Short mmCIF file of C-alpha atoms and ligand atoms in Angstrom, two decimals:
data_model
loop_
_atom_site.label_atom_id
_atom_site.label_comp_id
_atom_site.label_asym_id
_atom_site.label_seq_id
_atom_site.Cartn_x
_atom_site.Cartn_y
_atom_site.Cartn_z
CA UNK A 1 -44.74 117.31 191.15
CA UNK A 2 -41.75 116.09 189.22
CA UNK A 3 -39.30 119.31 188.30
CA UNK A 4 -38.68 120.37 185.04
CA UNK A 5 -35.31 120.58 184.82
CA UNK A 6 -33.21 123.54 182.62
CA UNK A 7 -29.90 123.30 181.14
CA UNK A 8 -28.72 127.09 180.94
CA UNK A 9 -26.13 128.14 177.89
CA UNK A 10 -24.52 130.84 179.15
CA UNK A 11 -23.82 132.54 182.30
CA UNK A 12 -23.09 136.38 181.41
CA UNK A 13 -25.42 139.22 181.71
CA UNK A 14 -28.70 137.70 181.00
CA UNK A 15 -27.74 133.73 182.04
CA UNK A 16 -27.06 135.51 185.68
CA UNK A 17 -30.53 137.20 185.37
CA UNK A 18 -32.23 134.22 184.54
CA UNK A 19 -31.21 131.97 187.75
CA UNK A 20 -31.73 135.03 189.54
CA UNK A 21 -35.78 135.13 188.25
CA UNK A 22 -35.83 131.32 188.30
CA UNK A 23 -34.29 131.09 191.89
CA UNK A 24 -35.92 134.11 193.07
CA UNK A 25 -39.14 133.94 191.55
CA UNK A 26 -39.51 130.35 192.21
CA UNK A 27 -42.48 130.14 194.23
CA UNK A 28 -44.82 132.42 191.87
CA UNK A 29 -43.39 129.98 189.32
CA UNK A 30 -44.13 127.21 190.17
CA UNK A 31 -47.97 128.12 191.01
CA UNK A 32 -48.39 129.03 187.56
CA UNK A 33 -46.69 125.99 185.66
CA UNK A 34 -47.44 123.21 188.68
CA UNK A 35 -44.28 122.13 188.93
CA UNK A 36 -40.57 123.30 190.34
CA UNK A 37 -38.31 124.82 187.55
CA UNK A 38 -34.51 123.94 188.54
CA UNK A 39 -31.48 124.94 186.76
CA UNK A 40 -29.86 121.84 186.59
CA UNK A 41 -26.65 122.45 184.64
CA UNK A 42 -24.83 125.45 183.49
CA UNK A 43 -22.79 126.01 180.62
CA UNK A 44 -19.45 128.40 180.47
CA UNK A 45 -16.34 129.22 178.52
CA UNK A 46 -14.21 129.63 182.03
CA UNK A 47 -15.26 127.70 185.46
CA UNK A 48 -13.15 129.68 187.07
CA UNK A 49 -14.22 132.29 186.72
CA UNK A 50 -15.59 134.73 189.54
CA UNK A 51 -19.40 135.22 188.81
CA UNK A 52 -21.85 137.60 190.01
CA UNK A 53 -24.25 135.39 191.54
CA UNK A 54 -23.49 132.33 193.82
CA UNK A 55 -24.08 129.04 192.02
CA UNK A 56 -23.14 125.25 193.24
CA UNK A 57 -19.57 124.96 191.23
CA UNK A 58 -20.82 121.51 190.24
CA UNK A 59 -23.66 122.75 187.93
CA UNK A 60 -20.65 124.85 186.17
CA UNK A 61 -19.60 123.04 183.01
CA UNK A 62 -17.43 123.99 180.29
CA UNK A 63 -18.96 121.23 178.17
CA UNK A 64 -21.90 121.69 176.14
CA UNK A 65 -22.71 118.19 175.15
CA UNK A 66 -23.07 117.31 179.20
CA UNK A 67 -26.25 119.15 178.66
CA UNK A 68 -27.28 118.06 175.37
CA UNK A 69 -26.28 114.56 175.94
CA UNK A 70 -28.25 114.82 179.59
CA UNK A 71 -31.82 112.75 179.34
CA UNK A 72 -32.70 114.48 182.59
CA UNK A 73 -32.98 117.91 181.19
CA UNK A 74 -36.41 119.00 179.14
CA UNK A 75 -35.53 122.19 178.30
CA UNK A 76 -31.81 124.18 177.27
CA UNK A 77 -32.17 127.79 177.33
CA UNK A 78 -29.64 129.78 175.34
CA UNK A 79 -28.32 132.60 176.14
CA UNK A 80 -24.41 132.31 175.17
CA UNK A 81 -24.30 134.32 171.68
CA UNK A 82 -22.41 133.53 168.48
CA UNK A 83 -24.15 131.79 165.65
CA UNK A 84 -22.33 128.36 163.89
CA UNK A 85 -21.27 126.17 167.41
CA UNK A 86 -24.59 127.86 168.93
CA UNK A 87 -26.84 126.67 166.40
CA UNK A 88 -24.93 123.51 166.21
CA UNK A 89 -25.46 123.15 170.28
CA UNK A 90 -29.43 123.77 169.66
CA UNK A 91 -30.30 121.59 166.71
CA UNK A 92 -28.46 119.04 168.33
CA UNK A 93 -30.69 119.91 171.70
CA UNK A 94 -33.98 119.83 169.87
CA UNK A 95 -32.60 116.51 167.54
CA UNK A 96 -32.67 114.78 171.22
CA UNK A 97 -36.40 115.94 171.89
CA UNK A 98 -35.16 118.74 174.18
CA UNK A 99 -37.10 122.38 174.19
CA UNK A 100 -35.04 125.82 173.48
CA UNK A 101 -35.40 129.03 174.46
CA UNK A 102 -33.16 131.36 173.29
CA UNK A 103 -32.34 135.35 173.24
CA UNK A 104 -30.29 134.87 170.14
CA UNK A 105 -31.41 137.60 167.05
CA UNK A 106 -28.45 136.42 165.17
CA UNK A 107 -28.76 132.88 165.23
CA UNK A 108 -32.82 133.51 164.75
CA UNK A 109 -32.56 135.78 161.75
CA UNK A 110 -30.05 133.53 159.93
CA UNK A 111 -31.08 130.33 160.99
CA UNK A 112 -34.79 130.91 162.20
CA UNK A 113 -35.95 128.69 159.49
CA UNK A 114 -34.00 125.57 159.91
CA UNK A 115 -34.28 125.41 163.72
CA UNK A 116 -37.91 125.74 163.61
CA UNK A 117 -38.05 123.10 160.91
CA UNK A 118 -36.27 121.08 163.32
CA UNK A 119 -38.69 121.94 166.41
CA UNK A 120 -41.54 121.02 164.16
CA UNK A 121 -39.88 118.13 163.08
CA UNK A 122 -39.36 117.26 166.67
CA UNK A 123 -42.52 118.47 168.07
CA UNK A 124 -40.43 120.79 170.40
CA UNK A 125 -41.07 124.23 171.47
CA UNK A 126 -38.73 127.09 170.43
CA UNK A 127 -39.16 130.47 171.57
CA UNK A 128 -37.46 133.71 171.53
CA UNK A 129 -39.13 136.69 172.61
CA UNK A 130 -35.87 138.31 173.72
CA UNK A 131 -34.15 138.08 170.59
CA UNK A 132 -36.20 141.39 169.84
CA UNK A 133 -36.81 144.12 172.27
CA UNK A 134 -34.99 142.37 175.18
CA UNK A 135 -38.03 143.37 178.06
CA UNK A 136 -40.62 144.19 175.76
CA UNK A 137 -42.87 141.12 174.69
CA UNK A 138 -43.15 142.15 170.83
CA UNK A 139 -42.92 138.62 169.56
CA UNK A 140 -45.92 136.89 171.55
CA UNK A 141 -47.77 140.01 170.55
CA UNK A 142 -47.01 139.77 166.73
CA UNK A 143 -48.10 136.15 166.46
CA UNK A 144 -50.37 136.01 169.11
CA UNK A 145 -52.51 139.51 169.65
CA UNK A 146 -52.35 140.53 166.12
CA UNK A 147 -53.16 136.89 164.87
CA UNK A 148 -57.01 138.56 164.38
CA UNK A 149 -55.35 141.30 161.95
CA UNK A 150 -53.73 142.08 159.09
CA UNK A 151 -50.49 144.25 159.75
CA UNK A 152 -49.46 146.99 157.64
CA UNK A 153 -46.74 148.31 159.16
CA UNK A 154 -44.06 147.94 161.91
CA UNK A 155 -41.71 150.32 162.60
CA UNK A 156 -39.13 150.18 165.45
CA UNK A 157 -36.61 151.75 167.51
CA UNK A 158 -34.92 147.92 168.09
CA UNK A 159 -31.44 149.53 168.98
CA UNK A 160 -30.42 150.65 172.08
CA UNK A 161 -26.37 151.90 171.73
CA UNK A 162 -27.31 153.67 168.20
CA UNK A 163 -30.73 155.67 169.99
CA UNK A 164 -28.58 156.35 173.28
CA UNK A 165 -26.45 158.07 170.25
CA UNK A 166 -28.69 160.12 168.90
CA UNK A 167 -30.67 161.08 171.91
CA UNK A 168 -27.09 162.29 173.14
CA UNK A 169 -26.07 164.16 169.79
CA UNK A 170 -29.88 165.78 170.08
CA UNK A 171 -29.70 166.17 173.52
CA UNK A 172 -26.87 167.66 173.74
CA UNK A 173 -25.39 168.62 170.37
CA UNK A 174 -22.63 165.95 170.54
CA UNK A 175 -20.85 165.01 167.42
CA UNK A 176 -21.28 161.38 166.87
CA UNK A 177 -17.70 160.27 167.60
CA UNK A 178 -17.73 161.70 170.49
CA UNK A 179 -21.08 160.44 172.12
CA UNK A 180 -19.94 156.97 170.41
CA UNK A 181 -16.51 157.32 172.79
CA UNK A 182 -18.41 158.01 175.85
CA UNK A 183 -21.55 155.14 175.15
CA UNK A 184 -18.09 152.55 175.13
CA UNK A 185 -17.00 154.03 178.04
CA UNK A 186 -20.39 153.21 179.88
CA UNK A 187 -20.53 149.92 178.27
CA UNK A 188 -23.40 150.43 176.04
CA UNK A 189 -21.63 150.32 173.00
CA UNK A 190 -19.03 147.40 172.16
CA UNK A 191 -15.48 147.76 171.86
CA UNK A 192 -16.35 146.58 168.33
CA UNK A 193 -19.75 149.04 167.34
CA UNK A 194 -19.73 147.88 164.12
CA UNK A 195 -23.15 145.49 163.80
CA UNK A 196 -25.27 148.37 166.29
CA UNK A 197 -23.93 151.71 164.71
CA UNK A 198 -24.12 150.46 160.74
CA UNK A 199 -27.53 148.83 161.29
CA UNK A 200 -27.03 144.79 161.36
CA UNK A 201 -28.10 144.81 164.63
CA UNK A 202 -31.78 146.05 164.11
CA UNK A 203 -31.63 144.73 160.55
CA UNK A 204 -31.55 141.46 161.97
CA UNK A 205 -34.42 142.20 164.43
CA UNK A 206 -36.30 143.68 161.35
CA UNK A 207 -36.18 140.57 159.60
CA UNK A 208 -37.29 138.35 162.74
CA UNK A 209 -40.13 141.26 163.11
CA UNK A 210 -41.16 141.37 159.54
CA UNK A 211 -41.28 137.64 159.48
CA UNK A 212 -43.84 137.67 162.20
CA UNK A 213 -45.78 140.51 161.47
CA UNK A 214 -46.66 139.71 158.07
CA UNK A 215 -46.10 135.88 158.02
CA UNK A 216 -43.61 135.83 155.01
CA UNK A 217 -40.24 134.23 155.61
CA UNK A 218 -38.34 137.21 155.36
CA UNK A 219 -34.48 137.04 155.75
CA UNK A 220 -31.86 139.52 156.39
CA UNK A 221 -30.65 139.92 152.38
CA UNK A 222 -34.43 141.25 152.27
CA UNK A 223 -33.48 144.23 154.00
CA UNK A 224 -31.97 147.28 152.94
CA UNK A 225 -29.51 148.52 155.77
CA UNK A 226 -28.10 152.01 156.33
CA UNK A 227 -26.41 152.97 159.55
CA UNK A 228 -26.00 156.49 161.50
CA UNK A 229 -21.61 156.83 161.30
CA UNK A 230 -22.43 159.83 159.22
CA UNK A 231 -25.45 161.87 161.23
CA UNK A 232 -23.96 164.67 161.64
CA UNK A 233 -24.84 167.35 164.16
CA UNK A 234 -26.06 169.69 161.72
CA UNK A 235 -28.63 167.02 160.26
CA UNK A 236 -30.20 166.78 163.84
CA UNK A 237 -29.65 170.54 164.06
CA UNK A 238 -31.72 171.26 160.80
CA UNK A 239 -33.74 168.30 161.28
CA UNK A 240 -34.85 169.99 165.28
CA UNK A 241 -35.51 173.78 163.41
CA UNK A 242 -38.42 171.77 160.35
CA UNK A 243 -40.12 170.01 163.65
CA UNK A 244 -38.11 166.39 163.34
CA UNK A 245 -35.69 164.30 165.29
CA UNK A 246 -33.63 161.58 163.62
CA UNK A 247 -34.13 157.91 164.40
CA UNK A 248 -32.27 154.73 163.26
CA UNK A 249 -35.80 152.99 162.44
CA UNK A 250 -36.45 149.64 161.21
CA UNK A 251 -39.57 150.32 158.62
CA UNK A 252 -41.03 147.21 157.36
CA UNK A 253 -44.46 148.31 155.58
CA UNK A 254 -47.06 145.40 153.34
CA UNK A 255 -49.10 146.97 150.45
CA UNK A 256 -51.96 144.28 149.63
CA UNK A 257 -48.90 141.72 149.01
CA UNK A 258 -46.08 143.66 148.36
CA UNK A 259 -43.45 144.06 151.37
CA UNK A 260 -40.51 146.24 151.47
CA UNK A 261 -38.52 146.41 154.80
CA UNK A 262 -35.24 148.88 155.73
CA UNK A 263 -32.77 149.88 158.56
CA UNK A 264 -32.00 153.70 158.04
CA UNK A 265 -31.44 156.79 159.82
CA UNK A 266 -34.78 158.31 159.89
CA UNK A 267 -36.43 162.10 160.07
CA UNK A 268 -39.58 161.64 161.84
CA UNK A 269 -42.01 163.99 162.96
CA UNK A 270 -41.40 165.42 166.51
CA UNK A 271 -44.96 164.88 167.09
CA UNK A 272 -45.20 161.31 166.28
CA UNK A 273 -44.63 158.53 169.66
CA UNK A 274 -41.20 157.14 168.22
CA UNK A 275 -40.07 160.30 168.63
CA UNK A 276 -39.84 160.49 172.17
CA UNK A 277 -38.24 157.50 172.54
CA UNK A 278 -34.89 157.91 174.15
CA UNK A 279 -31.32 156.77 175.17
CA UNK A 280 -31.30 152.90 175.45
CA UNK A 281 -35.01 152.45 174.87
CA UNK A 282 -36.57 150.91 172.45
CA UNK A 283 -39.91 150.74 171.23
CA UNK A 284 -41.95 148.89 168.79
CA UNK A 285 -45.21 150.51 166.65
CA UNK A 286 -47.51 148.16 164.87
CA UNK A 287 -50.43 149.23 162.33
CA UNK A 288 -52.94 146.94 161.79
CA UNK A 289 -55.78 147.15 159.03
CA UNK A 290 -58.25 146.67 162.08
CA UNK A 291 -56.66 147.55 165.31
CA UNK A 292 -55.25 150.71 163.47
CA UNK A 293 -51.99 152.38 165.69
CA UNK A 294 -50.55 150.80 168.49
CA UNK A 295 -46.96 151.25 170.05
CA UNK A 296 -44.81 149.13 172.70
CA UNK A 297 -42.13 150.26 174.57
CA UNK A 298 -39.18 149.10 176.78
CA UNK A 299 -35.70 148.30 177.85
CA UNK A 300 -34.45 146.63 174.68
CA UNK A 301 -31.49 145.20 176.74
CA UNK A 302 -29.79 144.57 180.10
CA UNK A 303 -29.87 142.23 182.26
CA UNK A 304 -32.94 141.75 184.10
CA UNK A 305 -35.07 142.88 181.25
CA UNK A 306 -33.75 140.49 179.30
CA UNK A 307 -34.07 137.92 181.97
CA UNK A 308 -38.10 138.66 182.05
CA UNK A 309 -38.84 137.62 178.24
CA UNK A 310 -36.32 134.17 178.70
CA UNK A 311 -37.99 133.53 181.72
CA UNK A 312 -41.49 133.96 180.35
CA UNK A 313 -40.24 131.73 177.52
CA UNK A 314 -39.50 129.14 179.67
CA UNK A 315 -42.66 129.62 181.78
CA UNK A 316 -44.83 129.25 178.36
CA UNK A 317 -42.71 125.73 177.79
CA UNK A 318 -43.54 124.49 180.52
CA UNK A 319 -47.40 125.14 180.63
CA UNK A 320 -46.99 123.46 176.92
CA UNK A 321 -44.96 120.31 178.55
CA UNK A 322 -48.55 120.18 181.02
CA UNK A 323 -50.65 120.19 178.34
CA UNK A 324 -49.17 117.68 175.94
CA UNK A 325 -48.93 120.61 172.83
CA UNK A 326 -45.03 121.21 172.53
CA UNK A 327 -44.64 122.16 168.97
CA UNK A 328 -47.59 122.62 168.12
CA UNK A 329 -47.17 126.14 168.70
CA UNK A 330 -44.06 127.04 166.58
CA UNK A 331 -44.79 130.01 164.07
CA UNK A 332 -44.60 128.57 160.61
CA UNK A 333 -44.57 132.07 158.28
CA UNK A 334 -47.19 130.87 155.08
CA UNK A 335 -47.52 133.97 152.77
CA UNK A 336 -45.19 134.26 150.16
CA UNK A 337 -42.65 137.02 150.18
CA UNK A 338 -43.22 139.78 147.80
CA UNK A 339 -40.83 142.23 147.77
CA UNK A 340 -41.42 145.59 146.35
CA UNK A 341 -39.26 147.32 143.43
CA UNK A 342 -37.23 150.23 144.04
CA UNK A 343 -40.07 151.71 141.99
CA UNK A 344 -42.75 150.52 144.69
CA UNK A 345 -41.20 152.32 147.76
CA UNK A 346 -42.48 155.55 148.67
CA UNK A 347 -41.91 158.12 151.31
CA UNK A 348 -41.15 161.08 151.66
CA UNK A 349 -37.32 162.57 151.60
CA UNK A 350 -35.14 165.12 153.13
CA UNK A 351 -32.56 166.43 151.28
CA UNK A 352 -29.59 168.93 152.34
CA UNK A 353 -27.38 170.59 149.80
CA UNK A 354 -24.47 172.40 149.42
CA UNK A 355 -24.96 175.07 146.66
CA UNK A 356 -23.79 178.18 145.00
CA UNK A 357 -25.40 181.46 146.00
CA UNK A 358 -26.58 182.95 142.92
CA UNK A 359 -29.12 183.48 140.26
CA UNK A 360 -30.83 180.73 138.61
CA UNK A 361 -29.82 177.46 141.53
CA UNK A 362 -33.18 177.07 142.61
CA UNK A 363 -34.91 176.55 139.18
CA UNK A 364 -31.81 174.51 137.87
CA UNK A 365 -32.74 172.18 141.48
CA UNK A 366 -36.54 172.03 140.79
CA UNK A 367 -36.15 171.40 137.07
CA UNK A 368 -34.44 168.01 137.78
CA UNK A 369 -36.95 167.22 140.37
CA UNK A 370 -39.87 168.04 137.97
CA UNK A 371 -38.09 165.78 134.93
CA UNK A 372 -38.00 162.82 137.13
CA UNK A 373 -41.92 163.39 138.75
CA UNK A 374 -40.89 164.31 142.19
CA UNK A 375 -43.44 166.77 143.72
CA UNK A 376 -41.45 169.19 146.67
CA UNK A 377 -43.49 169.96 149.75
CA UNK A 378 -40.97 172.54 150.51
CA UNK A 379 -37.44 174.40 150.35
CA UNK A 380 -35.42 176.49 152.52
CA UNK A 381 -32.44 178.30 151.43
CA UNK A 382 -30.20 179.39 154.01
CA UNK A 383 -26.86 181.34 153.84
CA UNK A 384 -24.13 179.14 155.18
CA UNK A 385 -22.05 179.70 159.07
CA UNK A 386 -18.63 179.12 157.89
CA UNK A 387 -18.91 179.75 153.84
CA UNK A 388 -20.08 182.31 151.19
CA UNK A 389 -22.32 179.47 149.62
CA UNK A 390 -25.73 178.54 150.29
CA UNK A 391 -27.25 175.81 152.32
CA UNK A 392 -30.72 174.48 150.34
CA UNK A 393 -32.62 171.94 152.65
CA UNK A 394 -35.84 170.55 150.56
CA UNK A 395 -38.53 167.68 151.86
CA UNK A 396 -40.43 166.17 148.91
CA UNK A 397 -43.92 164.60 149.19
CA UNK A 398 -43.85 160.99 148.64
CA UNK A 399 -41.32 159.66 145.73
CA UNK A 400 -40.42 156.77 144.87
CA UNK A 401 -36.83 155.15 145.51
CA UNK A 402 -36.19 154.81 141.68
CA UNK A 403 -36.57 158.35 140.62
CA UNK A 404 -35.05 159.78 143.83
CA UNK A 405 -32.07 157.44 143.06
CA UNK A 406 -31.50 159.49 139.38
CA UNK A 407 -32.46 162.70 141.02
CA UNK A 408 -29.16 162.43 143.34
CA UNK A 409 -27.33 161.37 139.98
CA UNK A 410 -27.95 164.39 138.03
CA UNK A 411 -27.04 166.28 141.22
CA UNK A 412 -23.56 164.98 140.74
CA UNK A 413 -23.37 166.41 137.48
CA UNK A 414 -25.22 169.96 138.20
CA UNK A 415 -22.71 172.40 138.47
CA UNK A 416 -24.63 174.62 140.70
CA UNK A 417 -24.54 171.60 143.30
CA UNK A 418 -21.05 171.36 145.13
CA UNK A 419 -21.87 168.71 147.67
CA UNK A 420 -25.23 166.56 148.40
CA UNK A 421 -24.71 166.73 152.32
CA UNK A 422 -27.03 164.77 153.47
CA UNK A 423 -30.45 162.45 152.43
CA UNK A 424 -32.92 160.97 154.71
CA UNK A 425 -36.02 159.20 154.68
CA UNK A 426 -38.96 161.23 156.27
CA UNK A 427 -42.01 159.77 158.26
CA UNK A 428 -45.26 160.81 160.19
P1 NAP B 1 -22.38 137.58 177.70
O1 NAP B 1 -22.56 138.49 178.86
O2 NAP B 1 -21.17 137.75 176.85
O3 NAP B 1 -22.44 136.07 178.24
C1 NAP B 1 -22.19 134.97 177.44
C2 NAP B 1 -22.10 133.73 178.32
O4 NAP B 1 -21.99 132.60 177.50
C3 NAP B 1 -20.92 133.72 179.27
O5 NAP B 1 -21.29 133.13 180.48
C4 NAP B 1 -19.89 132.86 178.54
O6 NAP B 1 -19.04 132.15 179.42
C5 NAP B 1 -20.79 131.88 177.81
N1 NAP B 1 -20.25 131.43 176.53
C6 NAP B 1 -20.05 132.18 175.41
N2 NAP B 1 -19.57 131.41 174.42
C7 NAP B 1 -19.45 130.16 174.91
C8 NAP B 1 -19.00 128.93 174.37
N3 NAP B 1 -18.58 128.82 173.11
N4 NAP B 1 -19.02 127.84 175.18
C9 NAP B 1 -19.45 127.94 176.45
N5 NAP B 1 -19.90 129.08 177.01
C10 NAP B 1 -19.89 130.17 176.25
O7 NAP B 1 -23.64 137.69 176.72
P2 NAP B 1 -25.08 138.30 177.05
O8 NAP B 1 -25.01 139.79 176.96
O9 NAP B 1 -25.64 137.69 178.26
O10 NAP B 1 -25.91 137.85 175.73
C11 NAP B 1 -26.28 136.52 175.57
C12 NAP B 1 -27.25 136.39 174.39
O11 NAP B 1 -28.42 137.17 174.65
C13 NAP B 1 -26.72 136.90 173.04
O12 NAP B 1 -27.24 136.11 172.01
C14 NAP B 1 -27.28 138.31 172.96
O13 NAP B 1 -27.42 138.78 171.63
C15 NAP B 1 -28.64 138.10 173.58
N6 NAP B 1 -29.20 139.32 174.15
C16 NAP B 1 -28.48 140.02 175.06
C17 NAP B 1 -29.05 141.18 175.59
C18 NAP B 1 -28.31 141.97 176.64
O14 NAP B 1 -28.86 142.93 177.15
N7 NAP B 1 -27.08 141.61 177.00
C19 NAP B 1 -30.32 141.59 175.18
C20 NAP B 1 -31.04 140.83 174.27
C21 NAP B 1 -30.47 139.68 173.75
P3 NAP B 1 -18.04 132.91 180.46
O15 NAP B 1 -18.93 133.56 181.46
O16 NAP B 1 -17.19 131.84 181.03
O17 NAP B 1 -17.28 133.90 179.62
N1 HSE B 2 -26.54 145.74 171.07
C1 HSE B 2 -27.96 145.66 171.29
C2 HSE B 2 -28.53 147.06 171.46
C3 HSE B 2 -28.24 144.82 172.53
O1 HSE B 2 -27.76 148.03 171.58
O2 HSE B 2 -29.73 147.22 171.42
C4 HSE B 2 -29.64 144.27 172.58
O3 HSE B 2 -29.92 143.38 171.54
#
């Protein structure tokens, strides 16, 4: 039984996970796959560094090319991060015949395309069922258990730092700069938040997800992105009294042939199984035509979760490398993309505003509603804690983007209307 040998990119927290499943799993391994899997060389920015688990000094290297350039190695898993010298590193890995597994959503939702090209090109294997989900094995169930269905819609908590947020600031009552301070502290957040808390992160795991799910090539441009810096604990206040909690959900939704997807700070109905999910978990719900609602949930991160999906990866390479079929597996998306108009996208909307407490606000408010054909499911005025104002909190039935869009205008220009605090998108 001749090895198949693994060069590992990346030695952090889920590089140390995967020799720990590979080295500690080994024997269940190798009765499914037939052979030994052995890490053979191991890639890092600093040998000297101290690491977490013990590993022969002379598999360290701080040179990627002595894995690339290595004949002995069949397959380079990634798991170092960063996008240019990392997809550089991986085309040049598959360009020598070499498979890849990676954990990379960056990398995958801007350069997806190319390095599957490649693979095909190649006949190698890519896979990258971490890159979405981290423990939770969304991928291999979008291409492979929906493959009998058409999908309709996925939405997703694919965010771990921005729900531990929220789940805090409900929890709790929390303001969001200070739950953000504390998630840093713990080391779920990054000293730099920016790509979780203002949406890249899941928009770039919406774009991998939307990809699969409806088989159009859809890239990250294709998706509108809003992040939560300005939930404020009176929107999850408000939100908690009308029966919702708020989300940062990833909504990608197909009518017939038209697709729109988005990253936005949701209101969804306490009632509905996203809404449960909480701190770092994440979880994935799919709607097919035929299988109708199903949901998957998960660590979306960490070390050994993380670990589980590269490992599988690696597991399903080398079942492929037994059967003679690498790359002939590889996704290739085959629809065209049709993206809906701001026209085409309905849902329903939440809407909190800061008015003036007399005669005549309301019907000045529902007149501009009515002139651009949104229909109001229902309004509550309240008087306001700290001001002599009023507080007007309205959910619409569905309405388009379009004509919500010039409803908010001609709030700007209503006198009645000093401040439009706050707007969210409304589901189940
Ligand atoms: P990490 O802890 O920062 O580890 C990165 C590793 O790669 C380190 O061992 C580092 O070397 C090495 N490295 C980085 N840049 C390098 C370079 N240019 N040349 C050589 N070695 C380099 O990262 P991680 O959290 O394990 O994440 C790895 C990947 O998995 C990322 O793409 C991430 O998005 C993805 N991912 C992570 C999670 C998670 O829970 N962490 C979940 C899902 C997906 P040193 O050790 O010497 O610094
Ligand atoms: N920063 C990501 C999160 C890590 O918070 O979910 C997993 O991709």
């Amino acid at each position: 039984m001749k090895p198949v040998k693994v060069g590992l990119m990346g030695m952090g927290t889920v590089g140390t996970g995967v020799i720990r499943l590979v080295e500690g799993y080994q024997e269940d391994l190798q009765k499914q796959v037939g052979s030994p899997i052995l890490i053979e060389r191991v890639l890092v920015q600093d040998r000297s560094k101290a690491r977490r688990y013990n590993i022969e000094s002379e598999k360290l290297t701080d040179n990627a090319w002595d894995i690339i350039n290595d004949p002995e190695i069949d397959v380079v898993v990634e798991v170092m991060g960063g996008i240019e010298t990392t997809k550089e590193f991986i085309l040049a890995a598959l360009e020598r015949g070499k498979h890849v597994v990676t954990a990379n959503k960056d990398l995958m939702a801007l350069h997806g395309t190319e390095i599957l090209a490649k693979a095909a090109q190649k006949s190698c294997d890519v896979y990258y069922e971490a890159s979405v989900g981290g423990g939770i094995p969304i991928i291999r169930t979008l291409i492979e258990g929906f493959s009998s269905d058409r999908i309709t819609k996925i939405m997703g908590i694919v965010n771990g730092t921005t729900n531990y947020i929220l789940t805090k600031m409900s929890q709790e009552g929390a303001s969001y700069e200070e739950v953000l301070k504390e998630a840093q502290q713990l080391g779920y957040a990054e000293a730099d938040p920016t790509s979780d808390v203002e949406g890249l992160d899941a928009a770039r795991k919406m774009a991998i997800l939307g990809t699969l799910g409806f088989r159009a090539n859809m890239e990250l441009a294709d998706v509108q992105v809003k992040g939560i810096s300005r939930v404020s604990k009176e929107d999850i206040l408000y939100g908690q009294r009308l029966g919702y909690e708020i989300k940062l959900l990833g909504i990608a939704e197909r009518q017939d042939d038209l697709i729109s997807i988005s990253v936005q700070p949701t209101m969804i109905k306490k009632t509905h199984p996203l809404a449960t999910v909480n701190g770092v978990f994440n979880a994935v719900y799919v709607h097919g035509e035929a299988v109708g609602e199903t949901m998957f949930y998960g660590r979306g991160a960490g070390e050994m979760p993380t670990a589980t999906s590269v490992v599988a990866d690696l597991v399903a390479v080398v079942k492929n490398l037994k059967l003679g079929v690498n790359g002939q597996r590889v996704f290739v998306p085959y629809k065209e993309k049709k993206l809906k108009t701001d026209e085409q996208i309905a849902s329903k909307y939440y809407i909190l505003l800061h008015v003036a407490d007399k005669a005549g606000v309301l019907a000045k408010i529902t007149q501009v509603f009515a002139e651009h054909e949104v229909s109001l499911e229902s309004v509550v005025q309240q008087p306001n804690a700290t001001h002599a104002d009023a507080e007007i909190i309205i959910i619409t039935h569905d309405a388009n983007k379009a004509s919500m869009g010039k409803v908010l205008a001609s709030f700007e220009s209503l006198d009645v209307i000093y401040e439009i605090k706050s707007v969210y998108r409304v589901e189940g």
